[in-house]
CSV table of C-alpha atoms in Angstrom, one decimal:
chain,number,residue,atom,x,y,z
A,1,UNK,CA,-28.2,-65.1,-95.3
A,2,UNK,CA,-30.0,-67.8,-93.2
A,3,UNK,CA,-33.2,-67.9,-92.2
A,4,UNK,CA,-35.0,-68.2,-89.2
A,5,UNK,CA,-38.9,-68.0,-87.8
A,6,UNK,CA,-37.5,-67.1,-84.5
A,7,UNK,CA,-40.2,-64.3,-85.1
A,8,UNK,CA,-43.9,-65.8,-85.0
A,9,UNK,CA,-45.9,-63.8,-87.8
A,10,UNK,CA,-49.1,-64.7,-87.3
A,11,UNK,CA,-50.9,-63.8,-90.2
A,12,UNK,CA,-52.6,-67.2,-91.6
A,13,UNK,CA,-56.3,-65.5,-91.7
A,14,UNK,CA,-55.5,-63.0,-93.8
A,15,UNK,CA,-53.6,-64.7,-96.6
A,16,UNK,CA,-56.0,-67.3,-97.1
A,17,UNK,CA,-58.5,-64.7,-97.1
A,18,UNK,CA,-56.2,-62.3,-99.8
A,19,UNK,CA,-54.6,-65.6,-101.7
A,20,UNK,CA,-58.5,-66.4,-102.1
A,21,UNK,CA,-59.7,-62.8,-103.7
A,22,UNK,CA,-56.2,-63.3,-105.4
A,23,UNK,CA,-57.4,-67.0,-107.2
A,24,UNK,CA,-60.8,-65.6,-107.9
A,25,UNK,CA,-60.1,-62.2,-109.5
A,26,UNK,CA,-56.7,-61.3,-109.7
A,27,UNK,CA,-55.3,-58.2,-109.3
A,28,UNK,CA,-58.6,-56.6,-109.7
A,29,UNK,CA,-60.0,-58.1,-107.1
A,30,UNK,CA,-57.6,-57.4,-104.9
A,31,UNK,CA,-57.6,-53.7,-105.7
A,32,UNK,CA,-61.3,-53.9,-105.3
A,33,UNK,CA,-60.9,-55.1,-101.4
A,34,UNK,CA,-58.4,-52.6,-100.8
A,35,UNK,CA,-61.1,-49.9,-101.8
A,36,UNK,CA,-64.0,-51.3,-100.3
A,37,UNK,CA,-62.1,-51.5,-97.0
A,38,UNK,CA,-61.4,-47.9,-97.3
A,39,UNK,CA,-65.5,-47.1,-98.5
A,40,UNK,CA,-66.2,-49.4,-95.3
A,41,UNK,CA,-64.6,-46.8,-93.2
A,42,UNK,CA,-66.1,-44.5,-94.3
A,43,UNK,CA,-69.3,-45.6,-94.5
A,44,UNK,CA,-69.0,-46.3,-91.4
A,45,UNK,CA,-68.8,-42.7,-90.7
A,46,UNK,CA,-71.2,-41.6,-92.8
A,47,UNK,CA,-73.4,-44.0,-91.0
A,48,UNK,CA,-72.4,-42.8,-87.0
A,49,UNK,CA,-72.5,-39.1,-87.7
A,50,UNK,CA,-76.2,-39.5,-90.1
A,51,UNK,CA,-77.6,-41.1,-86.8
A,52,UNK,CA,-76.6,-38.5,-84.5
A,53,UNK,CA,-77.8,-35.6,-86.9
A,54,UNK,CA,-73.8,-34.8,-87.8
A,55,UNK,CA,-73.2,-35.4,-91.2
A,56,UNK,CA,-73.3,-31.8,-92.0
A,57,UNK,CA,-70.7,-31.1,-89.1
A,58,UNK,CA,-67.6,-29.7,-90.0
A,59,UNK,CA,-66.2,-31.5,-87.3
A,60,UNK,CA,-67.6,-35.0,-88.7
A,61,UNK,CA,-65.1,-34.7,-91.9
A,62,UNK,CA,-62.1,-33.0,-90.2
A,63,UNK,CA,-62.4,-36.1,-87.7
A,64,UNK,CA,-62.7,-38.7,-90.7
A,65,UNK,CA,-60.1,-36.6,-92.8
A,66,UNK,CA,-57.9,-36.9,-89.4
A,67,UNK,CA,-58.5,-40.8,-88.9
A,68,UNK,CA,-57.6,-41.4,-92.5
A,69,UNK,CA,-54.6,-39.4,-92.3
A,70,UNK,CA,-53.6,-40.7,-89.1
A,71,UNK,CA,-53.7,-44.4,-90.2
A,72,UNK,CA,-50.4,-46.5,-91.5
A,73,UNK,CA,-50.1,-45.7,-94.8
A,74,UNK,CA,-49.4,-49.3,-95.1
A,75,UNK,CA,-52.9,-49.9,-93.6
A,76,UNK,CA,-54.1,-48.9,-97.1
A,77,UNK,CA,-51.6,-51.8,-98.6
A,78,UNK,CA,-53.2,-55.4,-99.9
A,79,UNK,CA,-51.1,-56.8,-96.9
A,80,UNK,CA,-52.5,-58.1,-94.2
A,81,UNK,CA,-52.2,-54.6,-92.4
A,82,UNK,CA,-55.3,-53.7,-94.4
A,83,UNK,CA,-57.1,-56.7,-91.7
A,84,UNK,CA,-56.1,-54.1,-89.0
A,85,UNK,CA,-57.6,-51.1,-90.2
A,86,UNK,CA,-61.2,-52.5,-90.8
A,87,UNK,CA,-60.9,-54.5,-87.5
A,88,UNK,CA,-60.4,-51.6,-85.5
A,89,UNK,CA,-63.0,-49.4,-87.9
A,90,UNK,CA,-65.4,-51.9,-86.6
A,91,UNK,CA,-64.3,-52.8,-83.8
A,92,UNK,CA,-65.0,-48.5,-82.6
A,93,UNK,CA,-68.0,-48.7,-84.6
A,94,UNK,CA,-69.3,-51.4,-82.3
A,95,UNK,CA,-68.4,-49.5,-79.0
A,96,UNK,CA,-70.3,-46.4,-80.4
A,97,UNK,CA,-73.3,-49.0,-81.7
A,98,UNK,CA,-73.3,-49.9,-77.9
A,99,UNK,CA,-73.1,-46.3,-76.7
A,100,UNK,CA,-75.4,-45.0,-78.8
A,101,UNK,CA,-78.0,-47.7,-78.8
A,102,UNK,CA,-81.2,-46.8,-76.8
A,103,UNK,CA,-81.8,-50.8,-75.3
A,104,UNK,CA,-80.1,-52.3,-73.6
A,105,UNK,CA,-77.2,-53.6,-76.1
A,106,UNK,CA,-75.1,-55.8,-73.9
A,107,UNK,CA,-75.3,-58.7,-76.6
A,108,UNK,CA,-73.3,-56.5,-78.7
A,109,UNK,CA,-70.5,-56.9,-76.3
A,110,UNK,CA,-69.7,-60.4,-77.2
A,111,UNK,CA,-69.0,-59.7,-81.0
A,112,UNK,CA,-66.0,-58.0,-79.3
A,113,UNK,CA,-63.9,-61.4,-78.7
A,114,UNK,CA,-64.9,-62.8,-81.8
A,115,UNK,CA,-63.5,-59.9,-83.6
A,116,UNK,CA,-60.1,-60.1,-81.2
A,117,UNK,CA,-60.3,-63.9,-82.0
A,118,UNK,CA,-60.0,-62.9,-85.8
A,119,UNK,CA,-57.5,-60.4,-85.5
A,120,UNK,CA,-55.1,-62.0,-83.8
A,121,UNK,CA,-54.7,-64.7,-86.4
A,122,UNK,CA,-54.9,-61.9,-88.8
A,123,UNK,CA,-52.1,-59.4,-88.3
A,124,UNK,CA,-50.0,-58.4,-85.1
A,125,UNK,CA,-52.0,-55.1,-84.3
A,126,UNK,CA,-54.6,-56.6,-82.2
A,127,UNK,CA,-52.6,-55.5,-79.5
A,128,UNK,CA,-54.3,-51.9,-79.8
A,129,UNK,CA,-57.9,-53.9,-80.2
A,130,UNK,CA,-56.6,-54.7,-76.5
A,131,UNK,CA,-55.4,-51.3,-75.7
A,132,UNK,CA,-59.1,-50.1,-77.2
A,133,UNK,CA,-60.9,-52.6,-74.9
A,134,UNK,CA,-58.8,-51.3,-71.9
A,135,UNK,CA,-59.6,-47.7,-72.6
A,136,UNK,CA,-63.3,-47.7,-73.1
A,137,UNK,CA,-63.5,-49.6,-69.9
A,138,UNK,CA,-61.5,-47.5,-67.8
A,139,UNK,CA,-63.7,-44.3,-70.1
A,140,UNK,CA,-67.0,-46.2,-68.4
A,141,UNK,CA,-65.5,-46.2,-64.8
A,142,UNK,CA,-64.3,-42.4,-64.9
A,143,UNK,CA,-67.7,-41.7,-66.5
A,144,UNK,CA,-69.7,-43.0,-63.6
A,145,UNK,CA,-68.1,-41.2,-61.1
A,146,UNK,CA,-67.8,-37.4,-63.0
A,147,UNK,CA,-70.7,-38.3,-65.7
A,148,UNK,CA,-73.3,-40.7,-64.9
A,149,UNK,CA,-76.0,-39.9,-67.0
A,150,UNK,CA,-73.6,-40.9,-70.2
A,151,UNK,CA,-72.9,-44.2,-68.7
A,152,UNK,CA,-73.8,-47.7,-69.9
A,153,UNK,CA,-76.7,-49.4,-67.2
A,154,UNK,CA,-74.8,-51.3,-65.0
A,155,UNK,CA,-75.8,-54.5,-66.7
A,156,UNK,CA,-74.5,-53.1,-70.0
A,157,UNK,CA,-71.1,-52.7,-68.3
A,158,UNK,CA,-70.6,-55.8,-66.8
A,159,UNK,CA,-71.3,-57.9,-69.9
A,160,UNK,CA,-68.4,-55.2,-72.0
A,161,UNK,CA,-66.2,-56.2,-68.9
A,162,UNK,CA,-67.0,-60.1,-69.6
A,163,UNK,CA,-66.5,-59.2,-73.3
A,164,UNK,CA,-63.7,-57.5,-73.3
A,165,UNK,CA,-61.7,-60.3,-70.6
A,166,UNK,CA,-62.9,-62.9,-73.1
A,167,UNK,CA,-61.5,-60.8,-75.7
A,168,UNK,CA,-58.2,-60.5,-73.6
A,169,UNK,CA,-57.9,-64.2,-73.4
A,170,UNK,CA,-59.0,-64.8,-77.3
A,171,UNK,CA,-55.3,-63.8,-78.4
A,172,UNK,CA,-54.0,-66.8,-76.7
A,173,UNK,CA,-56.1,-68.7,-79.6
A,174,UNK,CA,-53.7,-68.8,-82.1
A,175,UNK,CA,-50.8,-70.8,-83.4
A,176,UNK,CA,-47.9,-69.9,-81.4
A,177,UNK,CA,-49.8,-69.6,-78.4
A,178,UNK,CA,-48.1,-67.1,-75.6
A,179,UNK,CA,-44.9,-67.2,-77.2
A,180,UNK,CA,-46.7,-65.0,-80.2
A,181,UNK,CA,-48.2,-62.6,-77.0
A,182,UNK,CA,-44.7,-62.0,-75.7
A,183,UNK,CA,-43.1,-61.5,-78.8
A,184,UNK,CA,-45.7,-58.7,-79.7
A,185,UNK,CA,-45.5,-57.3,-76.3
């Protein structure tokens, strides 16, 4: 059959990154990543819910049993998928560092395009990093019309709607440029 890389895959972070665990440790190493990115989630968790007095919660482990479930099974593959799954494991563990943080935590909004930045080069799912980044804005909008005392300050919000447009205009960084956007749209 011919070939052809009609088909951008943009995936050039993450197989120097697994070619590199690959060189150093084998196998083992490799199998070792896989886990940890699994632990990561759910330490994250374990993290999250111990902060807000939950860990007990049956809810707490239905919802992390759920997530786990409800994720790719490839996510849990030593392909680049695997990139996908932490990124968006942190990238919610950001939003509820920001939500739950007593300051003022609109710094934390700019790690949001540098993680978009990564993922994009890193596998094609950083299109729902975009969809996540869409939602939690429109969730702050609804929230201060029905629900304003769970609301970010108003300066909080502006800074995640700076964040999240330079997020939105990270994906363009990346090899194939907007032909790799369309493509994945």
């Amino acid at each position: 059959m011919p070939t052809s890389n009609e088909i951008p895959y943009c995936a050039w972070v993450s197989e120097i990154i697994l070619f590199t665990l690959h060189k150093l440790g084998g196998l083992t190493l490799l199998f070792a990543f896989r886990y940890f990115c699994f632990a990561l989630y759910m330490l994250l968790i374990v993290f999250f819910a111990s902060k807000r007095g939950l860990l007990r919660h049956p809810l707490t482990w239905t919802a992390a049993l759920l997530g786990s479930a409800m994720a790719d099974p490839s996510a849990f593959f030593i392909k680049p998928e695997i990139f996908s799954f932490v990124l968006m494991s942190t990238s919610v563990a950001l939003w509820f560092g920001i939500k739950s943080s007593r300051n003022e935590p609109w710094r934390l909004c700019y790690f949001f395009p540098l993680i978009m930045l990564v993922w994009v080069n890193t596998h094609g799912a950083f299109i729902f990093g975009c969809i996540f980044l869409i939602v939690i804005n429109l969730g702050e909008g609804i929230n201060r019309v029905f629900s304003p005392r769970h609301v970010l300050t108003i300066r909080v919000h502006r800074h995640l709607l700076y964040a999240s447009a330079l997020a939105c205009l990270a994906v363009f960084i990346n090899p194939y440029g907007t032909g790799y956007i369309k493509q994945v749209l």
